[in-house]
Coordinates of C-alpha atoms in Angstrom, one line a residue:
M1 CA 54.1 29.1 6.1
K2 CA 52.4 30.0 9.5
K3 CA 49.3 31.6 7.5
I4 CA 49.2 28.5 5.3
F5 CA 49.0 26.6 8.5
L6 CA 46.1 28.5 10.3
S7 CA 44.3 28.5 6.7
A8 CA 44.4 24.6 6.5
I9 CA 43.1 24.5 10.2
F10 CA 40.5 27.0 9.3
F11 CA 39.3 25.0 6.4
L12 CA 39.4 21.8 8.4
F13 CA 37.2 23.3 11.3
F14 CA 34.8 24.9 8.7
Q15 CA 34.6 21.7 6.9
N16 CA 33.7 19.4 10.3
V17 CA 31.2 22.1 11.6
F18 CA 29.4 23.3 8.5
C19 CA 29.7 20.5 6.0
Q20 CA 29.5 17.5 8.6
N21 CA 29.0 14.0 6.9
V22 CA 25.7 12.4 7.1
L23 CA 24.6 8.6 7.1
L24 CA 21.5 8.4 5.0
K25 CA 18.9 6.0 6.1
Y26 CA 15.1 5.0 5.7
N27 CA 13.3 5.4 8.9
G28 CA 10.1 5.0 7.8
S29 CA 6.7 6.4 8.4
G30 CA 3.0 6.0 9.2
S31 CA 0.3 6.3 6.7
Y32 CA 0.9 8.2 3.6
V33 CA -0.2 9.3 0.1
Y34 CA 2.1 8.6 -2.7
I35 CA 1.3 10.2 -6.2
E36 CA 2.8 9.5 -9.5
R37 CA 2.0 11.8 -12.2
T38 CA 3.1 11.2 -15.7
D39 CA 2.9 14.2 -18.4
V40 CA 4.8 13.4 -21.8
R41 CA 4.7 13.7 -25.5
R42 CA 4.1 10.3 -27.5
Y43 CA 5.4 9.5 -30.7
D44 CA 4.5 6.5 -32.8
N45 CA 7.1 5.6 -35.3
G46 CA 8.5 8.9 -35.2
K47 CA 5.1 10.7 -35.8
Y48 CA 3.8 13.2 -32.9
T49 CA 0.4 11.1 -31.7
G50 CA -0.6 13.7 -28.9
L51 CA -0.1 14.2 -25.2
V52 CA -0.3 11.3 -22.3
S53 CA -1.5 12.3 -19.2
R54 CA -1.7 9.6 -16.3
E55 CA -1.9 9.8 -12.6
V56 CA -1.4 6.8 -10.2
R57 CA -2.7 8.0 -6.6
S58 CA -2.1 5.4 -3.8
F59 CA -2.9 5.2 -0.3
I60 CA 0.0 3.5 1.7
A61 CA -0.5 2.1 5.5
P62 CA 2.2 0.4 7.6
T63 CA 1.7 -3.0 9.0
S64 CA 3.3 -4.8 11.6
V65 CA 6.4 -7.0 11.2
P66 CA 5.3 -10.3 10.4
S67 CA 6.6 -13.5 12.1
G68 CA 10.2 -14.2 10.8
G69 CA 10.6 -10.5 9.2
K70 CA 13.1 -8.0 10.5
I71 CA 12.4 -5.6 12.9
S72 CA 14.6 -3.1 11.2
D73 CA 12.5 -3.2 8.1
R74 CA 9.2 -1.4 7.5
Y75 CA 6.2 -3.0 6.2
Y76 CA 3.3 -1.7 4.4
D77 CA -0.3 -2.1 2.5
G78 CA -0.9 0.0 -0.5
S79 CA -4.1 0.6 -2.5
F80 CA -3.4 2.2 -5.9
F81 CA -5.9 3.7 -8.2
I82 CA -5.0 4.7 -11.6
D83 CA -6.6 7.5 -13.8
E84 CA -6.3 7.2 -17.1
A85 CA -8.2 10.3 -18.4
T86 CA -6.4 13.6 -19.1
K87 CA -8.8 16.0 -17.9
R88 CA -10.1 14.7 -14.3
N89 CA -9.3 15.9 -11.0
S90 CA -7.9 14.6 -7.8
R91 CA -11.1 14.3 -6.3
E92 CA -12.3 11.9 -8.7
V93 CA -9.4 10.0 -8.6
N94 CA -10.1 9.4 -4.6
L95 CA -13.3 8.2 -5.6
G96 CA -12.5 5.2 -8.1
I97 CA -12.9 2.9 -4.8
N98 CA -13.8 0.0 -7.3
G99 CA -10.7 0.3 -9.1
A100 CA -7.9 -0.1 -6.4
V101 CA -5.0 -2.4 -7.1
P102 CA -3.8 -4.0 -4.0
S103 CA 0.2 -3.9 -3.2
S104 CA 2.1 -5.0 -0.6
F105 CA 5.8 -4.7 0.3
K106 CA 8.6 -3.8 2.8
I107 CA 11.4 -1.3 2.9
S108 CA 15.0 -1.7 4.5
S109 CA 16.7 1.1 6.2
D110 CA 19.0 1.4 3.0
G111 CA 16.0 2.1 0.8
I112 CA 15.6 -1.3 -0.8
L113 CA 11.9 -2.3 -1.5
T114 CA 11.2 -5.6 -1.6
M115 CA 7.6 -6.7 -3.2
L116 CA 5.3 -8.9 -1.2
V117 CA 2.2 -8.7 -3.4
D118 CA 3.0 -7.4 -6.7
N119 CA 0.3 -6.2 -9.4
G120 CA 2.6 -3.7 -10.8
Y121 CA 2.8 -1.0 -8.3
P122 CA 4.6 1.2 -7.0
S123 CA 6.4 1.3 -10.7
F124 CA 9.5 2.9 -9.0
R125 CA 11.2 0.6 -6.3
S126 CA 14.2 1.1 -4.2
F127 CA 14.2 4.7 -5.5
P128 CA 15.7 6.3 -3.8
A129 CA 18.4 4.0 -2.1
F130 CA 21.1 5.2 -0.1
T131 CA 24.7 4.4 0.4
N132 CA 26.1 2.6 3.4
Q133 CA 28.9 5.3 3.7
R134 CA 28.8 8.8 5.3
I135 CA 28.5 11.4 2.6
S136 CA 28.9 15.3 2.3
I137 CA 27.7 17.8 -0.3
G138 CA 28.8 16.8 -3.5
D139 CA 29.5 13.4 -3.3
K140 CA 28.2 10.6 -5.4
W141 CA 27.1 7.3 -5.1
Q142 CA 25.3 4.5 -7.1
A143 CA 22.4 2.0 -6.4
K144 CA 20.4 -0.5 -8.2
A145 CA 16.6 0.0 -8.5
E146 CA 13.7 -1.2 -10.4
R147 CA 11.2 0.3 -12.7
V148 CA 8.0 -1.2 -13.9
V149 CA 6.7 -0.5 -17.3
D150 CA 3.4 -0.9 -19.5
P151 CA 4.1 1.6 -22.2
L152 CA 0.8 0.9 -24.1
N153 CA -1.5 0.1 -21.0
K154 CA -2.0 -3.6 -22.0
G155 CA -2.2 -4.7 -18.4
I156 CA 1.2 -6.7 -18.7
F157 CA 4.1 -5.2 -16.9
T158 CA 7.5 -5.3 -17.6
K159 CA 10.3 -4.9 -15.0
L160 CA 13.4 -2.9 -16.2
P161 CA 16.4 -2.7 -13.7
I162 CA 18.5 0.5 -13.6
L163 CA 21.4 1.7 -12.2
V164 CA 20.9 5.1 -10.7
E165 CA 23.8 7.8 -10.0
Y166 CA 23.0 10.1 -7.1
T167 CA 24.6 13.2 -6.2
Y168 CA 24.0 14.7 -2.9
L169 CA 23.4 18.5 -3.9
K170 CA 22.5 20.5 -0.8
D171 CA 20.4 21.0 2.3
E172 CA 16.8 22.9 2.1
L173 CA 13.7 23.5 3.9
F174 CA 10.7 22.2 2.1
H175 CA 7.4 23.0 3.4
G176 CA 8.9 23.6 6.8
E177 CA 10.6 19.9 6.7
E178 CA 14.3 19.5 6.4
V179 CA 15.4 17.9 3.5
Y180 CA 18.4 16.7 1.5
V181 CA 18.5 17.7 -2.1
F182 CA 19.8 15.0 -4.5
S183 CA 19.9 14.7 -8.3
A184 CA 19.5 11.3 -10.0
Q185 CA 20.4 10.1 -13.6
W186 CA 20.2 6.8 -15.0
A187 CA 19.5 4.9 -18.7
T188 CA 16.8 2.8 -19.9
R189 CA 18.4 -0.6 -21.1
Y190 CA 16.2 -3.4 -22.3
G191 CA 16.5 -6.5 -24.4
I192 CA 20.4 -6.4 -24.6
S193 CA 21.4 -8.1 -21.8
Y194 CA 18.3 -8.6 -19.6
W195 CA 14.8 -9.6 -20.5
D196 CA 11.9 -10.1 -18.3
F197 CA 10.4 -13.2 -19.0
A198 CA 7.3 -12.8 -17.0
G199 CA 6.8 -9.3 -18.7
D200 CA 5.5 -8.4 -22.1
K201 CA 6.4 -10.9 -24.6
D202 CA 5.9 -8.4 -27.4
L203 CA 8.5 -5.7 -26.0
K204 CA 11.9 -6.3 -27.7
S205 CA 13.8 -3.8 -26.6
A206 CA 14.1 -0.3 -24.7
Q207 CA 16.4 2.6 -24.3
G208 CA 16.4 6.1 -23.0
S209 CA 17.3 8.7 -20.3
H210 CA 16.4 10.2 -17.2
K211 CA 17.5 12.9 -15.1
A212 CA 15.7 13.5 -11.7
T213 CA 15.8 15.9 -8.9
M214 CA 14.5 14.7 -5.7
Y215 CA 13.8 16.3 -2.1
V216 CA 14.3 13.6 0.5
S217 CA 13.0 14.1 4.1
K218 CA 16.0 13.9 6.7
K219 CA 13.3 12.4 9.5
S220 CA 11.8 9.5 7.4
G221 CA 13.9 9.0 4.4
N222 CA 10.7 9.2 1.9
A223 CA 11.2 11.1 -1.3
L224 CA 8.8 14.1 -0.7
V225 CA 9.1 15.2 -4.4
V226 CA 10.8 13.7 -7.3
R227 CA 10.8 15.4 -10.9
D228 CA 12.0 13.3 -13.3
M229 CA 12.6 14.3 -17.2
V230 CA 12.4 11.2 -19.3
D231 CA 13.2 10.5 -23.1
E232 CA 12.8 6.7 -23.9
T233 CA 11.7 4.7 -26.8
F234 CA 10.2 1.1 -26.8
I235 CA 10.5 -1.1 -30.0
Y236 CA 8.0 -4.1 -30.2
N237 CA 8.4 -7.2 -32.1
D238 CA 6.0 -5.9 -34.7
G239 CA 8.4 -3.3 -35.9
N240 CA 6.6 -0.4 -34.0
I241 CA 8.6 2.0 -32.4
Y242 CA 6.9 4.2 -29.4
S243 CA 8.9 6.9 -27.8
F244 CA 7.9 9.1 -24.9
K245 CA 9.2 12.6 -23.8
G246 CA 8.1 14.5 -20.9
S247 CA 8.1 14.5 -17.1
I248 CA 7.2 11.9 -14.4
S249 CA 6.6 13.6 -11.2
M250 CA 6.4 12.1 -7.6
F251 CA 4.8 13.3 -4.5
T252 CA 4.4 12.1 -0.9
E253 CA 1.9 13.7 1.2
Y254 CA 1.1 12.6 5.1
P255 CA -2.4 12.6 6.8
P256 CA -2.5 15.7 9.3
A257 CA -2.2 14.7 12.9
Y258 CA -4.9 14.4 15.2
D259 CA -5.5 14.2 19.2
K260 CA -6.8 11.0 19.8
N261 CA -8.1 11.8 23.3
K262 CA -10.8 13.7 21.3
L263 CA -12.0 10.3 20.2
I264 CA -12.5 9.0 23.9
P265 CA -16.0 9.5 24.6
A266 CA -17.1 8.4 21.2
L267 CA -15.2 5.4 21.4
Q268 CA -16.6 4.2 24.8
R269 CA -20.2 4.3 23.5
V270 CA -19.1 2.2 20.3
A271 CA -17.3 -0.5 22.4
S272 CA -19.0 -0.2 25.5
V273 CA -15.6 -0.1 27.5
S274 CA -14.4 2.5 30.0
E275 CA -12.0 5.7 29.5
K276 CA -9.2 3.5 31.2
E277 CA -9.6 0.5 28.7
I278 CA -9.5 2.9 25.7
K279 CA -6.3 4.7 27.0
E280 CA -4.9 1.2 27.5
I281 CA -5.7 0.4 23.8
F282 CA -4.1 3.4 22.7
E283 CA -0.6 2.9 24.2
K284 CA -0.6 -0.8 23.2
P285 CA -0.4 -1.5 19.5
V286 CA -2.2 -4.5 18.1
N287 CA 0.2 -7.2 16.8
E288 CA -1.4 -7.5 13.3
S289 CA 0.5 -10.9 12.7
S290 CA -0.7 -12.6 15.7
W291 CA -3.2 -14.6 13.5
I292 CA -0.2 -16.1 11.8
E293 CA 1.1 -17.8 15.0
S294 CA -2.7 -19.2 15.8
E295 CA -2.8 -20.8 12.2
K296 CA 0.4 -22.3 12.6
K297 CA -0.5 -23.9 15.8
S298 CA -3.9 -25.1 14.5
S299 CA -2.4 -26.2 11.1
G300 CA 0.4 -28.0 12.3
S301 CA 3.8 -27.6 10.7
I302 CA 3.8 -24.8 8.2
E303 CA 6.8 -23.8 6.1
K304 CA 8.1 -20.4 6.8
N305 CA 8.1 -19.1 3.4
D306 CA 4.0 -19.5 3.6
F307 CA 3.9 -16.7 5.7
E308 CA 7.0 -14.6 4.8
S309 CA 4.7 -11.9 3.0
G310 CA 3.0 -10.9 6.5
A311 CA -0.7 -11.0 7.3
N312 CA -1.6 -8.4 4.7
S313 CA 0.1 -10.2 1.8
R314 CA -0.9 -14.2 2.3
R315 CA -0.6 -16.2 -0.6
N316 CA -3.8 -17.2 -2.3
N317 CA -3.3 -20.9 -2.1
S318 CA -1.4 -21.3 1.4
Y319 CA -1.1 -24.2 3.1
A320 CA -3.8 -23.2 5.9
E321 CA -6.3 -22.3 3.1
K322 CA -5.9 -25.8 1.6
K323 CA -6.5 -27.2 5.0
I324 CA -10.1 -25.3 5.4
A325 CA -10.9 -26.3 2.2
K326 CA -10.1 -30.0 2.8
N327 CA -12.2 -29.6 5.9
E328 CA -15.2 -28.1 4.4
N329 CA -18.4 -29.7 3.2
Q330 CA -18.5 -31.6 0.1
T331 CA -20.6 -28.9 -1.6
Y332 CA -17.6 -26.7 -1.4
G333 CA -15.5 -28.7 -3.2
A334 CA -13.2 -30.2 -0.8
K335 CA -10.1 -32.6 -1.4
N336 CA -11.1 -36.0 -2.6
H337 CA -14.8 -35.1 -3.0
P338 CA -15.4 -33.5 -6.4
Q339 CA -18.5 -31.7 -7.2
K340 CA -20.4 -33.5 -9.7
K341 CA -22.0 -30.1 -10.8
K342 CA -20.1 -26.5 -11.3
D343 CA -21.8 -24.3 -9.0
S344 CA -23.6 -21.2 -10.4
A345 CA -22.6 -17.8 -9.5
D346 CA -25.8 -17.5 -7.3
E347 CA -24.8 -20.7 -5.4
I348 CA -21.3 -19.4 -4.7
Q349 CA -22.3 -16.3 -3.2
S350 CA -25.0 -18.4 -0.7
K351 CA -22.0 -20.4 0.3
I352 CA -20.1 -17.4 0.8
S353 CA -22.7 -16.0 2.8
A354 CA -24.1 -19.1 4.6
G355 CA -24.2 -18.8 8.3
K356 CA -23.9 -15.3 9.0
N357 CA -26.8 -14.9 11.0
S358 CA -26.5 -18.1 13.2
S359 CA -25.5 -16.0 16.1
S360 CA -26.7 -12.5 15.1
N361 CA -28.7 -12.2 18.4
S362 CA -25.6 -12.4 20.8
K363 CA -25.2 -8.6 22.2
S364 CA -21.6 -9.1 22.8
E365 CA -21.2 -9.8 18.9
K366 CA -23.0 -6.4 18.1
K367 CA -20.1 -4.5 19.6
V368 CA -17.5 -2.7 17.8
I369 CA -13.8 -3.8 18.5
V370 CA -11.4 -0.9 19.2
E371 CA -7.6 -1.4 18.2
N372 CA -4.7 0.5 18.0
T373 CA -2.7 -0.5 14.9
A374 CA 0.4 0.7 12.9
A375 CA -1.8 2.6 10.3
G376 CA -4.3 4.3 13.0
I377 CA -7.1 3.4 15.3
R378 CA -9.3 0.6 13.9
L379 CA -12.7 0.1 14.5
T380 CA -13.8 -3.8 13.4
M381 CA -17.5 -4.7 12.6
Q382 CA -17.8 -8.3 12.9
N383 CA -20.7 -10.9 12.1
L384 CA -22.4 -7.8 9.9
N385 CA -25.8 -9.0 8.8
F386 CA -26.4 -8.3 5.1
K387 CA -29.5 -9.3 3.2
P388 CA -29.0 -13.0 1.4
D389 CA -26.7 -13.1 -1.5
S390 CA -25.9 -9.5 -1.4
S391 CA -23.9 -6.8 0.0
E392 CA -27.0 -4.4 1.3
L393 CA -26.9 -4.4 5.3
L394 CA -29.8 -5.2 7.0
P395 CA -31.7 -2.3 9.4
G396 CA -30.3 -4.1 12.5
E397 CA -26.8 -2.5 11.6
N398 CA -28.2 1.3 12.0
E399 CA -27.2 1.5 15.8
R400 CA -23.7 0.5 15.1
L401 CA -23.1 2.5 11.9
D402 CA -24.4 5.7 13.6
Q403 CA -21.9 5.3 16.7
I404 CA -19.1 4.8 14.1
A405 CA -20.2 7.7 12.2
Q406 CA -20.0 9.8 15.4
V407 CA -16.6 8.8 16.1
L408 CA -15.3 9.8 12.4
K409 CA -17.1 12.8 12.5
E410 CA -14.5 13.9 15.6
V411 CA -11.7 13.7 13.0
P412 CA -12.9 15.5 9.9
D413 CA -9.4 15.8 8.5
Q414 CA -8.6 12.5 8.5
M415 CA -8.7 9.7 5.7
F416 CA -10.9 6.3 6.5
L417 CA -9.7 2.9 5.3
V418 CA -12.6 0.5 4.9
E419 CA -11.5 -2.7 4.2
G420 CA -14.1 -5.9 3.8
H421 CA -13.6 -9.5 4.9
T422 CA -15.2 -12.7 4.4
A423 CA -15.1 -16.2 5.7
S424 CA -13.1 -18.7 3.7
V425 CA -15.1 -21.5 2.1
G426 CA -12.6 -22.0 -0.9
Y427 CA -14.2 -19.5 -3.7
E428 CA -11.3 -16.9 -3.6
K429 CA -12.6 -14.8 -6.6
G430 CA -16.3 -14.6 -5.1
E431 CA -15.3 -14.0 -1.7
M432 CA -12.8 -11.1 -3.2
K433 CA -15.6 -9.4 -4.8
L434 CA -18.2 -9.6 -2.0
S435 CA -15.7 -8.4 0.6
V436 CA -15.2 -5.1 -1.8
E437 CA -18.9 -4.8 -2.2
R438 CA -19.5 -5.0 1.4
A439 CA -16.9 -2.5 2.4
N440 CA -18.2 -0.1 -0.3
S441 CA -21.5 -0.7 1.0
V442 CA -20.7 0.3 4.9
A443 CA -18.8 3.4 3.2
N444 CA -22.0 4.2 1.5
A445 CA -24.0 3.9 4.9
L446 CA -21.5 6.1 6.4
I447 CA -21.8 8.8 3.5
Q448 CA -25.4 9.1 4.2
R449 CA -24.6 9.6 8.0
G450 CA -22.6 12.7 6.9
I451 CA -19.0 11.6 6.6
P452 CA -17.6 12.9 3.1
R453 CA -17.3 10.9 0.4
E454 CA -13.9 11.8 -0.6
K455 CA -12.8 10.6 2.8
F456 CA -13.1 7.0 2.2
I457 CA -10.6 4.5 0.6
C458 CA -12.1 1.2 0.1
K459 CA -10.7 -2.3 -0.3
G460 CA -11.5 -6.0 0.2
S461 CA -9.4 -8.9 1.1
G462 CA -11.7 -11.7 0.9
G463 CA -10.6 -14.8 3.1
T464 CA -7.2 -14.2 3.0
K465 CA -7.1 -12.5 6.1
P466 CA -8.8 -14.7 9.2
I467 CA -8.8 -13.6 12.6
A468 CA -10.5 -16.8 13.8
D469 CA -10.4 -20.7 12.7
N470 CA -12.5 -21.1 9.4
S471 CA -13.6 -24.5 10.5
T472 CA -16.3 -23.4 12.8
Q473 CA -19.3 -21.2 12.5
E474 CA -18.4 -18.9 15.3
G475 CA -15.0 -18.6 13.5
K476 CA -16.4 -17.9 10.2
A477 CA -19.0 -15.3 11.8
K478 CA -15.8 -13.4 13.3
N479 CA -13.9 -13.7 9.8
R480 CA -17.0 -12.0 8.1
R481 CA -16.1 -8.5 9.2
V482 CA -15.8 -4.7 7.8
E483 CA -12.6 -2.7 9.5
I484 CA -12.6 1.2 9.4
T485 CA -9.2 2.3 9.9
I486 CA -8.3 6.4 11.0
L487 CA -5.3 6.4 9.1
E488 CA -2.5 8.8 10.7

């Protein structure tokens, strides 16, 4: 009896010391690269048609919590690049800056991902998701997730709700980082009790199975590696049946850390500020949602939902943009003043570019603004000078570009996000196109100054992220800018 009692005590002691319960939590991280690689065999109506290889590479950067957002949630902006070819390497994928698909989302502490700007990516959402109970090795839990599919690459995305069963397998070191090792399995079920009415209307049903193993960072809660063995079939209304068997692998990679103090001399030159001011910038991250508050004050009462997606995922037709359009000149198609003649593409470009040189001689406006953001140190070039109706930079920008190149050369291991912005004059498509072209133009100018091409990620935001009042020429000049962020 005594031996049994002592054995029981020893077992409880061993369990408490060596098998401690853990509470899983998503803590978030800085910028990261997320890669999803699909290698499957395709069968059309039961006949093998070949191997399908696809890679989606994305660059994810944190953003500030927007007004009304939860401080405990983590907000992110993403740029997704899709490689449809079978024999292209990752270097070529990195260069596909013109094909970037924007995305914006938030992740709560339990791993639940909520899309704010949804263009189909990421395709796995709320995966992994965590239980709110403490668990030990061997424990299981279930959580809802979502997968977005486009089996035939039609550009029409269908959402599939999934219920995932997780099992806590063990603890391990992965590339020097402590991780949890989980297994996950779920079934593909579509067209029985659920339909995505915004998805592919030709997709009748889907079924299949998934079995995955994942390594999840104990520090951040990010899934560092996931390998999913998939066997699923999609049935279309025309009677065709497509099956896919193989693997989907997901990876998370982080930019290397760097010493910001190395940047101080170069930043002093580019921004014409003191060392003390640069260090103060390092210590005080900028609130990227502050422009929202200024828009609220200048635009009167605005519904909270118009801004719930944050500074980096603003709705295309928000109240503020409509107010700006209303106050524009008649030729901009303002409300109650319809144009008699539809503008040509050249005329639209002219209006977007209008006034950009109105105050270009101001010395203060030729400086570069340095800010510390959640994604990294950001350099902003305001009131850029381009040739009329084009994205070609004028020679007057050479000095600023030379100085910025010197800053970037101090951190050769980092990636650089180049984001173009325009003033908002009511032509969203034209503004978006021009902002992308101008981001690419600045990146190409820096490449000519010795920065490796593969270090750049380029995107455009058009006029959707104003930092000043679009109703004045001065405000428009500030909104016409290119931002370069040293991702960390």
